[in-house]
Amino acid sequence: MFTFLIIGLEILALAGGQILWKKGIDQSGGILKDGESIWISLFHLFTNYTFLVGCIFYGISMLVWFYLLSRFDLSYIYPFISLTYVVTLLGAKFILREDVTFQQGLAVGFICLGVALMGSR
């Protein structure tokens, strides 16, 4: 059970980082907008609280991933990371208010089926 909690933490941290990065990039107006230099774009990003929290989530994800790699076969744990697609899609719909198509939902369903098959060994 502890293993699945740690894998769940990895998935949530990874998806959370992506969602927060997207929100932070949108809040700062995007990258290289209106001829803006890369340095100004990066300054806007790295002074955006939401983007920085996304970086923290990614840091947590990296540390958790290192822990998982030290305890399990890569061939066992890596398929679980595909569940990040599920969480990210839900976050895109409900947090970022993006349109999610039926095909995207169906594809995520197949991902879940594949992970269930892999995890039942």
Backbone as XML, in Angstrom:
<?xml version="1.0"?>
<chain id="A" units="angstrom">
  <residue number="1" name="MET">
    <atom name="N" x="0.827" y="-1.199" z="0.000"/>
    <atom name="CA" x="0.000" y="0.000" z="0.000"/>
    <atom name="C" x="0.869" y="1.260" z="0.000"/>
  </residue>
  <residue number="2" name="PHE">
    <atom name="N" x="1.945" y="1.230" z="0.795"/>
    <atom name="CA" x="2.842" y="2.381" z="0.854"/>
    <atom name="C" x="3.416" y="2.695" z="-0.525"/>
  </residue>
  <residue number="3" name="THR">
    <atom name="N" x="3.728" y="1.647" z="-1.284"/>
    <atom name="CA" x="4.274" y="1.831" z="-2.635"/>
    <atom name="C" x="3.326" y="2.652" z="-3.492"/>
  </residue>
  <residue number="4" name="PHE">
    <atom name="N" x="2.048" y="2.307" z="-3.451"/>
    <atom name="CA" x="1.080" y="3.019" z="-4.284"/>
    <atom name="C" x="0.864" y="4.453" z="-3.803"/>
  </residue>
  <residue number="5" name="LEU">
    <atom name="N" x="1.005" y="4.689" z="-2.508"/>
    <atom name="CA" x="0.919" y="6.064" z="-2.004"/>
    <atom name="C" x="2.082" y="6.904" z="-2.527"/>
  </residue>
  <residue number="6" name="ILE">
    <atom name="N" x="3.271" y="6.329" z="-2.549"/>
    <atom name="CA" x="4.445" y="7.049" z="-3.051"/>
    <atom name="C" x="4.316" y="7.281" z="-4.557"/>
  </residue>
  <residue number="7" name="ILE">
    <atom name="N" x="3.852" y="6.271" z="-5.282"/>
    <atom name="CA" x="3.635" y="6.446" z="-6.725"/>
    <atom name="C" x="2.579" y="7.523" z="-6.956"/>
  </residue>
  <residue number="8" name="GLY">
    <atom name="N" x="1.523" y="7.523" z="-6.136"/>
    <atom name="CA" x="0.490" y="8.554" z="-6.242"/>
    <atom name="C" x="1.048" y="9.945" z="-5.991"/>
  </residue>
  <residue number="9" name="LEU">
    <atom name="N" x="1.938" y="10.061" z="-5.004"/>
    <atom name="CA" x="2.583" y="11.349" z="-4.735"/>
    <atom name="C" x="3.388" y="11.799" z="-5.947"/>
  </residue>
  <residue number="10" name="GLU">
    <atom name="N" x="4.114" y="10.873" z="-6.559"/>
    <atom name="CA" x="4.891" y="11.183" z="-7.765"/>
    <atom name="C" x="3.982" y="11.706" z="-8.879"/>
  </residue>
  <residue number="11" name="ILE">
    <atom name="N" x="2.879" y="11.018" z="-9.098"/>
    <atom name="CA" x="1.941" y="11.400" z="-10.159"/>
    <atom name="C" x="1.354" y="12.782" z="-9.883"/>
  </residue>
  <residue number="12" name="LEU">
    <atom name="N" x="0.923" y="13.018" z="-8.656"/>
    <atom name="CA" x="0.324" y="14.312" z="-8.308"/>
    <atom name="C" x="1.334" y="15.450" z="-8.397"/>
  </residue>
  <residue number="13" name="ALA">
    <atom name="N" x="2.555" y="15.208" z="-7.952"/>
    <atom name="CA" x="3.580" y="16.256" z="-8.018"/>
    <atom name="C" x="3.936" y="16.578" z="-9.463"/>
  </residue>
  <residue number="14" name="LEU">
    <atom name="N" x="4.056" y="15.553" z="-10.294"/>
    <atom name="CA" x="4.404" y="15.753" z="-11.701"/>
    <atom name="C" x="3.286" y="16.482" z="-12.444"/>
  </residue>
  <residue number="15" name="ALA">
    <atom name="N" x="2.057" y="16.020" z="-12.276"/>
    <atom name="CA" x="0.923" y="16.669" z="-12.939"/>
    <atom name="C" x="0.695" y="18.069" z="-12.376"/>
  </residue>
  <residue number="16" name="GLY">
    <atom name="N" x="0.807" y="18.209" z="-11.065"/>
    <atom name="CA" x="0.641" y="19.525" z="-10.443"/>
    <atom name="C" x="1.650" y="20.524" z="-10.961"/>
  </residue>
  <residue number="17" name="GLY">
    <atom name="N" x="2.891" y="20.087" z="-11.135"/>
    <atom name="CA" x="3.922" y="20.962" z="-11.694"/>
    <atom name="C" x="3.562" y="21.435" z="-13.093"/>
  </residue>
  <residue number="18" name="GLN">
    <atom name="N" x="3.086" y="20.520" z="-13.926"/>
    <atom name="CA" x="2.694" y="20.890" z="-15.293"/>
    <atom name="C" x="1.549" y="21.902" z="-15.295"/>
  </residue>
  <residue number="19" name="ILE">
    <atom name="N" x="0.550" y="21.647" z="-14.472"/>
    <atom name="CA" x="-0.621" y="22.532" z="-14.412"/>
    <atom name="C" x="-0.216" y="23.912" z="-13.898"/>
  </residue>
  <residue number="20" name="LEU">
    <atom name="N" x="0.605" y="23.949" z="-12.866"/>
    <atom name="CA" x="1.055" y="25.234" z="-12.323"/>
    <atom name="C" x="1.959" y="25.973" z="-13.302"/>
  </residue>
  <residue number="21" name="TRP">
    <atom name="N" x="2.812" y="25.247" z="-14.020"/>
    <atom name="CA" x="3.647" y="25.897" z="-15.043"/>
    <atom name="C" x="2.780" y="26.532" z="-16.116"/>
  </residue>
  <residue number="22" name="LYS">
    <atom name="N" x="1.777" y="25.800" z="-16.580"/>
    <atom name="CA" x="0.888" y="26.335" z="-17.623"/>
    <atom name="C" x="0.173" y="27.581" z="-17.112"/>
  </residue>
  <residue number="23" name="LYS">
    <atom name="N" x="-0.353" y="27.501" z="-15.904"/>
    <atom name="CA" x="-1.061" y="28.651" z="-15.328"/>
    <atom name="C" x="-0.114" y="29.842" z="-15.156"/>
  </residue>
  <residue number="24" name="GLY">
    <atom name="N" x="1.103" y="29.591" z="-14.672"/>
    <atom name="CA" x="2.083" y="30.662" z="-14.489"/>
    <atom name="C" x="2.512" y="31.288" z="-15.807"/>
  </residue>
  <residue number="25" name="ILE">
    <atom name="N" x="2.718" y="30.459" z="-16.825"/>
    <atom name="CA" x="3.086" y="30.983" z="-18.148"/>
    <atom name="C" x="1.963" y="31.842" z="-18.704"/>
  </residue>
  <residue number="26" name="ASP">
    <atom name="N" x="0.725" y="31.377" z="-18.551"/>
    <atom name="CA" x="-0.420" y="32.180" z="-19.011"/>
    <atom name="C" x="-0.517" y="33.494" z="-18.240"/>
  </residue>
  <residue number="27" name="GLN">
    <atom name="N" x="-0.296" y="33.443" z="-16.928"/>
    <atom name="CA" x="-0.368" y="34.658" z="-16.114"/>
    <atom name="C" x="0.693" y="35.674" z="-16.512"/>
  </residue>
  <residue number="28" name="SER">
    <atom name="N" x="1.871" y="35.183" z="-16.909"/>
    <atom name="CA" x="2.927" y="36.128" z="-17.283"/>
    <atom name="C" x="2.869" y="36.527" z="-18.748"/>
  </residue>
  <residue number="29" name="GLY">
    <atom name="N" x="1.853" y="36.073" z="-19.449"/>
    <atom name="CA" x="1.646" y="36.515" z="-20.827"/>
    <atom name="C" x="2.337" y="35.684" z="-21.883"/>
  </residue>
  <residue number="30" name="GLY">
    <atom name="N" x="2.956" y="34.594" z="-21.495"/>
    <atom name="CA" x="3.607" y="33.715" z="-22.465"/>
    <atom name="C" x="5.097" y="33.981" z="-22.577"/>
  </residue>
  <residue number="31" name="ILE">
    <atom name="N" x="5.714" y="33.268" z="-23.487"/>
    <atom name="CA" x="7.159" y="33.366" z="-23.703"/>
    <atom name="C" x="7.392" y="34.054" z="-25.042"/>
  </residue>
  <residue number="32" name="LEU">
    <atom name="N" x="8.345" y="34.949" z="-25.070"/>
    <atom name="CA" x="8.733" y="35.668" z="-26.294"/>
    <atom name="C" x="7.541" y="36.351" z="-26.961"/>
  </residue>
  <residue number="33" name="LYS">
    <atom name="N" x="6.718" y="36.969" z="-26.161"/>
    <atom name="CA" x="5.541" y="37.662" z="-26.696"/>
    <atom name="C" x="5.935" y="39.032" z="-27.247"/>
  </residue>
  <residue number="34" name="ASP">
    <atom name="N" x="5.355" y="39.397" z="-28.344"/>
    <atom name="CA" x="5.541" y="40.727" z="-28.945"/>
    <atom name="C" x="7.007" y="41.132" z="-29.061"/>
  </residue>
  <residue number="35" name="GLY">
    <atom name="N" x="7.854" y="40.219" z="-29.513"/>
    <atom name="CA" x="9.259" y="40.552" z="-29.718"/>
    <atom name="C" x="10.075" y="40.687" z="-28.447"/>
  </residue>
  <residue number="36" name="GLU">
    <atom name="N" x="9.522" y="40.278" z="-27.331"/>
    <atom name="CA" x="10.215" y="40.369" z="-26.048"/>
    <atom name="C" x="11.434" y="39.435" z="-26.051"/>
  </residue>
  <residue number="37" name="SER">
    <atom name="N" x="12.513" y="39.845" z="-25.436"/>
    <atom name="CA" x="13.712" y="38.997" z="-25.400"/>
    <atom name="C" x="13.483" y="37.802" z="-24.481"/>
  </residue>
  <residue number="38" name="ILE">
    <atom name="N" x="14.271" y="36.772" z="-24.694"/>
    <atom name="CA" x="14.177" y="35.575" z="-23.867"/>
    <atom name="C" x="14.457" y="35.896" z="-22.405"/>
  </residue>
  <residue number="39" name="TRP">
    <atom name="N" x="15.354" y="36.836" z="-22.148"/>
    <atom name="CA" x="15.721" y="37.184" z="-20.771"/>
    <atom name="C" x="14.570" y="37.864" z="-20.045"/>
  </residue>
  <residue number="40" name="ILE">
    <atom name="N" x="13.845" y="38.727" z="-20.752"/>
    <atom name="CA" x="12.669" y="39.375" z="-20.140"/>
    <atom name="C" x="11.584" y="38.334" z="-19.886"/>
  </residue>
  <residue number="41" name="SER">
    <atom name="N" x="11.380" y="37.430" z="-20.852"/>
    <atom name="CA" x="10.389" y="36.364" z="-20.673"/>
    <atom name="C" x="10.729" y="35.502" z="-19.463"/>
  </residue>
  <residue number="42" name="LEU">
    <atom name="N" x="11.988" y="35.122" z="-19.348"/>
    <atom name="CA" x="12.405" y="34.301" z="-18.210"/>
    <atom name="C" x="12.276" y="35.054" z="-16.891"/>
  </residue>
  <residue number="43" name="PHE">
    <atom name="N" x="12.573" y="36.340" z="-16.909"/>
    <atom name="CA" x="12.403" y="37.154" z="-15.706"/>
    <atom name="C" x="10.939" y="37.145" z="-15.268"/>
  </residue>
  <residue number="44" name="HIS">
    <atom name="N" x="10.024" y="37.337" z="-16.229"/>
    <atom name="CA" x="8.598" y="37.321" z="-15.891"/>
    <atom name="C" x="8.171" y="35.961" z="-15.336"/>
  </residue>
  <residue number="45" name="LEU">
    <atom name="N" x="8.695" y="34.894" z="-15.925"/>
    <atom name="CA" x="8.342" y="33.561" z="-15.434"/>
    <atom name="C" x="8.850" y="33.331" z="-14.019"/>
  </residue>
  <residue number="46" name="PHE">
    <atom name="N" x="10.114" y="33.629" z="-13.794"/>
    <atom name="CA" x="10.718" y="33.303" z="-12.505"/>
    <atom name="C" x="10.390" y="34.310" z="-11.403"/>
  </residue>
  <residue number="47" name="THR">
    <atom name="N" x="9.592" y="35.292" z="-11.730"/>
    <atom name="CA" x="9.047" y="36.174" z="-10.697"/>
    <atom name="C" x="7.550" y="35.934" z="-10.528"/>
  </residue>
  <residue number="48" name="ASN">
    <atom name="N" x="7.040" y="34.887" z="-11.175"/>
    <atom name="CA" x="5.631" y="34.523" z="-11.064"/>
    <atom name="C" x="5.492" y="33.433" z="-10.001"/>
  </residue>
  <residue number="49" name="TYR">
    <atom name="N" x="4.712" y="33.722" z="-8.980"/>
    <atom name="CA" x="4.539" y="32.816" z="-7.844"/>
    <atom name="C" x="4.027" y="31.446" z="-8.286"/>
  </residue>
  <residue number="50" name="THR">
    <atom name="N" x="3.030" y="31.413" z="-9.153"/>
    <atom name="CA" x="2.442" y="30.150" z="-9.598"/>
    <atom name="C" x="3.481" y="29.292" z="-10.309"/>
  </residue>
  <residue number="51" name="PHE">
    <atom name="N" x="4.265" y="29.913" z="-11.179"/>
    <atom name="CA" x="5.312" y="29.191" z="-11.899"/>
    <atom name="C" x="6.343" y="28.622" z="-10.918"/>
  </residue>
  <residue number="52" name="LEU">
    <atom name="N" x="6.726" y="29.419" z="-9.931"/>
    <atom name="CA" x="7.719" y="28.966" z="-8.947"/>
    <atom name="C" x="7.202" y="27.805" z="-8.103"/>
  </residue>
  <residue number="53" name="VAL">
    <atom name="N" x="5.925" y="27.850" z="-7.740"/>
    <atom name="CA" x="5.345" y="26.722" z="-7.000"/>
    <atom name="C" x="5.362" y="25.470" z="-7.880"/>
  </residue>
  <residue number="54" name="GLY">
    <atom name="N" x="5.119" y="25.644" z="-9.181"/>
    <atom name="CA" x="5.236" y="24.524" z="-10.114"/>
    <atom name="C" x="6.639" y="23.941" z="-10.115"/>
  </residue>
  <residue number="55" name="CYS">
    <atom name="N" x="7.645" y="24.794" z="-10.015"/>
    <atom name="CA" x="9.039" y="24.322" z="-9.933"/>
    <atom name="C" x="9.269" y="23.518" z="-8.659"/>
  </residue>
  <residue number="56" name="ILE">
    <atom name="N" x="8.661" y="23.948" z="-7.563"/>
    <atom name="CA" x="8.772" y="23.209" z="-6.301"/>
    <atom name="C" x="8.122" y="21.827" z="-6.447"/>
  </residue>
  <residue number="57" name="PHE">
    <atom name="N" x="6.953" y="21.791" z="-7.081"/>
    <atom name="CA" x="6.291" y="20.508" z="-7.325"/>
    <atom name="C" x="7.199" y="19.588" z="-8.134"/>
  </residue>
  <residue number="58" name="TYR">
    <atom name="N" x="7.844" y="20.150" z="-9.151"/>
    <atom name="CA" x="8.747" y="19.347" z="-9.973"/>
    <atom name="C" x="9.949" y="18.863" z="-9.172"/>
  </residue>
  <residue number="59" name="GLY">
    <atom name="N" x="10.450" y="19.681" z="-8.276"/>
    <atom name="CA" x="11.549" y="19.259" z="-7.412"/>
    <atom name="C" x="11.137" y="18.104" z="-6.513"/>
  </residue>
  <residue number="60" name="ILE">
    <atom name="N" x="9.941" y="18.201" z="-5.939"/>
    <atom name="CA" x="9.413" y="17.111" z="-5.112"/>
    <atom name="C" x="9.276" y="15.846" z="-5.957"/>
  </residue>
  <residue number="61" name="SER">
    <atom name="N" x="8.743" y="16.016" z="-7.159"/>
    <atom name="CA" x="8.577" y="14.888" z="-8.070"/>
    <atom name="C" x="9.914" y="14.204" z="-8.352"/>
  </residue>
  <residue number="62" name="MET">
    <atom name="N" x="10.942" y="14.988" z="-8.573"/>
    <atom name="CA" x="12.259" y="14.432" z="-8.859"/>
    <atom name="C" x="12.776" y="13.611" z="-7.675"/>
  </residue>
  <residue number="63" name="LEU">
    <atom name="N" x="12.634" y="14.139" z="-6.474"/>
    <atom name="CA" x="13.110" y="13.423" z="-5.287"/>
    <atom name="C" x="12.331" y="12.125" z="-5.063"/>
  </residue>
  <residue number="64" name="VAL">
    <atom name="N" x="11.021" y="12.191" z="-5.245"/>
    <atom name="CA" x="10.197" y="10.989" z="-5.096"/>
    <atom name="C" x="10.579" y="9.959" z="-6.161"/>
  </residue>
  <residue number="65" name="TRP">
    <atom name="N" x="10.825" y="10.436" z="-7.376"/>
    <atom name="CA" x="11.207" y="9.537" z="-8.464"/>
    <atom name="C" x="12.534" y="8.840" z="-8.149"/>
  </residue>
  <residue number="66" name="PHE">
    <atom name="N" x="13.490" y="9.574" z="-7.614"/>
    <atom name="CA" x="14.764" y="8.965" z="-7.224"/>
    <atom name="C" x="14.534" y="7.861" z="-6.183"/>
  </residue>
  <residue number="67" name="TYR">
    <atom name="N" x="13.651" y="8.134" z="-5.227"/>
    <atom name="CA" x="13.321" y="7.125" z="-4.220"/>
    <atom name="C" x="12.746" y="5.877" z="-4.885"/>
  </residue>
  <residue number="68" name="LEU">
    <atom name="N" x="11.778" y="6.081" z="-5.782"/>
    <atom name="CA" x="11.150" y="4.944" z="-6.460"/>
    <atom name="C" x="12.163" y="4.148" z="-7.281"/>
  </residue>
  <residue number="69" name="LEU">
    <atom name="N" x="13.043" y="4.855" z="-7.984"/>
    <atom name="CA" x="14.064" y="4.172" z="-8.787"/>
    <atom name="C" x="15.003" y="3.338" z="-7.924"/>
  </residue>
  <residue number="70" name="SER">
    <atom name="N" x="15.227" y="3.791" z="-6.704"/>
    <atom name="CA" x="16.133" y="3.052" z="-5.820"/>
    <atom name="C" x="15.480" y="1.804" z="-5.224"/>
  </residue>
  <residue number="71" name="ARG">
    <atom name="N" x="14.161" y="1.700" z="-5.315"/>
    <atom name="CA" x="13.452" y="0.597" z="-4.666"/>
    <atom name="C" x="12.829" y="-0.418" z="-5.630"/>
  </residue>
  <residue number="72" name="PHE">
    <atom name="N" x="12.560" y="-0.010" z="-6.872"/>
    <atom name="CA" x="11.791" y="-0.861" z="-7.781"/>
    <atom name="C" x="12.434" y="-0.933" z="-9.157"/>
  </residue>
  <residue number="73" name="ASP">
    <atom name="N" x="12.071" y="-1.973" z="-9.894"/>
    <atom name="CA" x="12.489" y="-2.068" z="-11.290"/>
    <atom name="C" x="11.826" y="-0.954" z="-12.083"/>
  </residue>
  <residue number="74" name="LEU">
    <atom name="N" x="12.579" y="-0.356" z="-12.970"/>
    <atom name="CA" x="12.043" y="0.701" z="-13.826"/>
    <atom name="C" x="10.868" y="0.180" z="-14.652"/>
  </residue>
  <residue number="75" name="SER">
    <atom name="N" x="10.984" y="-1.054" z="-15.129"/>
    <atom name="CA" x="9.917" y="-1.635" z="-15.952"/>
    <atom name="C" x="8.613" y="-1.799" z="-15.172"/>
  </residue>
  <residue number="76" name="TYR">
    <atom name="N" x="8.691" y="-1.827" z="-13.857"/>
    <atom name="CA" x="7.492" y="-1.922" z="-13.026"/>
    <atom name="C" x="6.888" y="-0.552" z="-12.738"/>
  </residue>
  <residue number="77" name="ILE">
    <atom name="N" x="7.719" y="0.414" z="-12.337"/>
    <atom name="CA" x="7.156" y="1.698" z="-11.889"/>
    <atom name="C" x="6.868" y="2.674" z="-13.024"/>
  </residue>
  <residue number="78" name="TYR">
    <atom name="N" x="7.616" y="2.585" z="-14.114"/>
    <atom name="CA" x="7.446" y="3.604" z="-15.156"/>
    <atom name="C" x="6.046" y="3.625" z="-15.768"/>
  </residue>
  <residue number="79" name="PRO">
    <atom name="N" x="5.416" y="2.479" z="-16.028"/>
    <atom name="CA" x="4.053" y="2.551" z="-16.578"/>
    <atom name="C" x="3.066" y="3.312" z="-15.689"/>
  </residue>
  <residue number="80" name="PHE">
    <atom name="N" x="3.276" y="3.285" z="-14.378"/>
    <atom name="CA" x="2.383" y="4.027" z="-13.486"/>
    <atom name="C" x="2.452" y="5.534" z="-13.745"/>
  </residue>
  <residue number="81" name="ILE">
    <atom name="N" x="3.600" y="6.003" z="-14.209"/>
    <atom name="CA" x="3.775" y="7.434" z="-14.458"/>
    <atom name="C" x="2.860" y="7.900" z="-15.582"/>
  </residue>
  <residue number="82" name="SER">
    <atom name="N" x="2.428" y="6.972" z="-16.439"/>
    <atom name="CA" x="1.495" y="7.372" z="-17.495"/>
    <atom name="C" x="0.163" y="7.845" z="-16.912"/>
  </residue>
  <residue number="83" name="LEU">
    <atom name="N" x="-0.114" y="7.509" z="-15.656"/>
    <atom name="CA" x="-1.323" y="8.038" z="-15.008"/>
    <atom name="C" x="-1.247" y="9.548" z="-14.820"/>
  </residue>
  <residue number="84" name="THR">
    <atom name="N" x="-0.063" y="10.102" z="-14.982"/>
    <atom name="CA" x="0.086" y="11.554" z="-14.960"/>
    <atom name="C" x="-0.779" y="12.189" z="-16.042"/>
  </residue>
  <residue number="85" name="TYR">
    <atom name="N" x="-0.928" y="11.488" z="-17.179"/>
    <atom name="CA" x="-1.792" y="11.995" z="-18.249"/>
    <atom name="C" x="-3.223" y="12.172" z="-17.752"/>
  </residue>
  <residue number="86" name="VAL">
    <atom name="N" x="-3.689" y="11.232" z="-16.947"/>
    <atom name="CA" x="-5.054" y="11.292" z="-16.423"/>
    <atom name="C" x="-5.220" y="12.520" z="-15.536"/>
  </residue>
  <residue number="87" name="VAL">
    <atom name="N" x="-4.318" y="12.674" z="-14.579"/>
    <atom name="CA" x="-4.405" y="13.789" z="-13.630"/>
    <atom name="C" x="-4.232" y="15.123" z="-14.350"/>
  </residue>
  <residue number="88" name="THR">
    <atom name="N" x="-3.313" y="15.169" z="-15.313"/>
    <atom name="CA" x="-3.085" y="16.410" z="-16.057"/>
    <atom name="C" x="-4.305" y="16.776" z="-16.887"/>
  </residue>
  <residue number="89" name="LEU">
    <atom name="N" x="-4.922" y="15.787" z="-17.516"/>
    <atom name="CA" x="-6.125" y="16.057" z="-18.308"/>
    <atom name="C" x="-7.250" y="16.584" z="-17.417"/>
  </residue>
  <residue number="90" name="LEU">
    <atom name="N" x="-7.427" y="15.982" z="-16.252"/>
    <atom name="CA" x="-8.454" y="16.461" z="-15.318"/>
    <atom name="C" x="-8.131" y="17.874" z="-14.828"/>
  </residue>
  <residue number="91" name="GLY">
    <atom name="N" x="-6.860" y="18.126" z="-14.539"/>
    <atom name="CA" x="-6.452" y="19.468" z="-14.124"/>
    <atom name="C" x="-6.654" y="20.494" z="-15.222"/>
  </residue>
  <residue number="92" name="ALA">
    <atom name="N" x="-6.367" y="20.096" z="-16.457"/>
    <atom name="CA" x="-6.569" y="21.006" z="-17.586"/>
    <atom name="C" x="-8.046" y="21.366" z="-17.710"/>
  </residue>
  <residue number="93" name="LYS">
    <atom name="N" x="-8.908" y="20.382" z="-17.520"/>
    <atom name="CA" x="-10.348" y="20.640" z="-17.642"/>
    <atom name="C" x="-10.886" y="21.466" z="-16.472"/>
  </residue>
  <residue number="94" name="PHE">
    <atom name="N" x="-10.573" y="21.056" z="-15.257"/>
    <atom name="CA" x="-11.228" y="21.666" z="-14.098"/>
    <atom name="C" x="-10.473" y="22.841" z="-13.483"/>
  </residue>
  <residue number="95" name="ILE">
    <atom name="N" x="-9.176" y="22.904" z="-13.653"/>
    <atom name="CA" x="-8.410" y="24.021" z="-13.092"/>
    <atom name="C" x="-8.132" y="25.081" z="-14.150"/>
  </residue>
  <residue number="96" name="LEU">
    <atom name="N" x="-7.670" y="24.621" z="-15.321"/>
    <atom name="CA" x="-7.338" y="25.567" z="-16.391"/>
    <atom name="C" x="-8.531" y="25.889" z="-17.286"/>
  </residue>
  <residue number="97" name="ARG">
    <atom name="N" x="-9.634" y="25.166" z="-17.106"/>
    <atom name="CA" x="-10.868" y="25.385" z="-17.879"/>
    <atom name="C" x="-10.664" y="25.162" z="-19.381"/>
  </residue>
  <residue number="98" name="GLU">
    <atom name="N" x="-9.821" y="24.181" z="-19.727"/>
    <atom name="CA" x="-9.603" y="23.848" z="-21.128"/>
    <atom name="C" x="-10.697" y="22.896" z="-21.609"/>
  </residue>
  <residue number="99" name="ASP">
    <atom name="N" x="-10.957" y="22.915" z="-22.900"/>
    <atom name="CA" x="-11.890" y="21.961" z="-23.485"/>
    <atom name="C" x="-11.193" y="20.609" z="-23.609"/>
  </residue>
  <residue number="100" name="VAL">
    <atom name="N" x="-11.869" y="19.564" z="-23.186"/>
    <atom name="CA" x="-11.339" y="18.210" z="-23.300"/>
    <atom name="C" x="-12.301" y="17.418" z="-24.170"/>
  </residue>
  <residue number="101" name="THR">
    <atom name="N" x="-11.762" y="16.807" z="-25.216"/>
    <atom name="CA" x="-12.602" y="16.095" z="-26.174"/>
    <atom name="C" x="-12.882" y="14.664" z="-25.718"/>
  </residue>
  <residue number="102" name="PHE">
    <atom name="N" x="-13.879" y="14.071" z="-26.353"/>
    <atom name="CA" x="-14.213" y="12.676" z="-26.083"/>
    <atom name="C" x="-13.022" y="11.776" z="-26.389"/>
  </residue>
  <residue number="103" name="GLN">
    <atom name="N" x="-12.330" y="12.058" z="-27.506"/>
    <atom name="CA" x="-11.176" y="11.239" z="-27.883"/>
    <atom name="C" x="-10.077" y="11.295" z="-26.824"/>
  </residue>
  <residue number="104" name="GLN">
    <atom name="N" x="-9.856" y="12.473" z="-26.255"/>
    <atom name="CA" x="-8.851" y="12.589" z="-25.195"/>
    <atom name="C" x="-9.259" y="11.758" z="-23.982"/>
  </residue>
  <residue number="105" name="GLY">
    <atom name="N" x="-10.533" y="11.834" z="-23.627"/>
    <atom name="CA" x="-11.038" y="11.041" z="-22.503"/>
    <atom name="C" x="-10.920" y="9.548" z="-22.757"/>
  </residue>
  <residue number="106" name="LEU">
    <atom name="N" x="-11.239" y="9.130" z="-23.972"/>
    <atom name="CA" x="-11.134" y="7.722" z="-24.341"/>
    <atom name="C" x="-9.679" y="7.254" z="-24.287"/>
  </residue>
  <residue number="107" name="ALA">
    <atom name="N" x="-8.781" y="8.069" z="-24.806"/>
    <atom name="CA" x="-7.355" y="7.723" z="-24.783"/>
    <atom name="C" x="-6.859" y="7.555" z="-23.347"/>
  </residue>
  <residue number="108" name="VAL">
    <atom name="N" x="-7.291" y="8.438" z="-22.467"/>
    <atom name="CA" x="-6.893" y="8.343" z="-21.059"/>
    <atom name="C" x="-7.475" y="7.075" z="-20.433"/>
  </residue>
  <residue number="109" name="GLY">
    <atom name="N" x="-8.677" y="6.699" z="-20.856"/>
    <atom name="CA" x="-9.264" y="5.441" z="-20.387"/>
    <atom name="C" x="-8.408" y="4.242" z="-20.765"/>
  </residue>
  <residue number="110" name="PHE">
    <atom name="N" x="-7.893" y="4.246" z="-21.991"/>
    <atom name="CA" x="-7.006" y="3.162" z="-22.426"/>
    <atom name="C" x="-5.701" y="3.155" z="-21.627"/>
  </residue>
  <residue number="111" name="ILE">
    <atom name="N" x="-5.209" y="4.338" z="-21.303"/>
    <atom name="CA" x="-4.003" y="4.417" z="-20.470"/>
    <atom name="C" x="-4.268" y="3.757" z="-19.117"/>
  </residue>
  <residue number="112" name="CYS">
    <atom name="N" x="-5.411" y="4.064" z="-18.530"/>
    <atom name="CA" x="-5.764" y="3.468" z="-17.230"/>
    <atom name="C" x="-5.858" y="1.948" z="-17.331"/>
  </residue>
  <residue number="113" name="LEU">
    <atom name="N" x="-6.446" y="1.462" z="-18.413"/>
    <atom name="CA" x="-6.550" y="0.020" z="-18.619"/>
    <atom name="C" x="-5.161" y="-0.610" z="-18.713"/>
  </residue>
  <residue number="114" name="GLY">
    <atom name="N" x="-4.281" y="0.017" z="-19.456"/>
    <atom name="CA" x="-2.914" y="-0.492" z="-19.589"/>
    <atom name="C" x="-2.176" y="-0.518" z="-18.263"/>
  </residue>
  <residue number="115" name="VAL">
    <atom name="N" x="-2.341" y="0.523" z="-17.481"/>
    <atom name="CA" x="-1.678" y="0.570" z="-16.169"/>
    <atom name="C" x="-2.247" y="-0.509" z="-15.248"/>
  </residue>
  <residue number="116" name="ALA">
    <atom name="N" x="-3.551" y="-0.718" z="-15.313"/>
    <atom name="CA" x="-4.160" y="-1.766" z="-14.490"/>
    <atom name="C" x="-3.594" y="-3.136" z="-14.862"/>
  </residue>
  <residue number="117" name="LEU">
    <atom name="N" x="-3.409" y="-3.372" z="-16.153"/>
    <atom name="CA" x="-2.823" y="-4.642" z="-16.591"/>
    <atom name="C" x="-1.379" y="-4.788" z="-16.115"/>
  </residue>
  <residue number="118" name="MET">
    <atom name="N" x="-0.612" y="-3.707" z="-16.223"/>
    <atom name="CA" x="0.792" y="-3.745" z="-15.793"/>
    <atom name="C" x="0.907" y="-3.930" z="-14.279"/>
  </residue>
  <residue number="119" name="GLY">
    <atom name="N" x="0.034" y="-3.279" z="-13.547"/>
    <atom name="CA" x="0.118" y="-3.311" z="-12.089"/>
    <atom name="C" x="-0.399" y="-4.590" z="-11.464"/>
  </residue>
  <residue number="120" name="SER">
    <atom name="N" x="-1.036" y="-5.434" z="-12.258"/>
    <atom name="CA" x="-1.633" y="-6.649" z="-11.702"/>
    <atom name="C" x="-0.700" y="-7.851" z="-11.761"/>
  </residue>
  <residue number="121" name="ARG">
    <atom name="N" x="0.571" y="-7.601" z="-11.928"/>
    <atom name="CA" x="1.511" y="-8.735" z="-12.060"/>
    <atom name="C" x="1.721" y="-9.477" z="-10.779"/>
  </residue>
</chain>
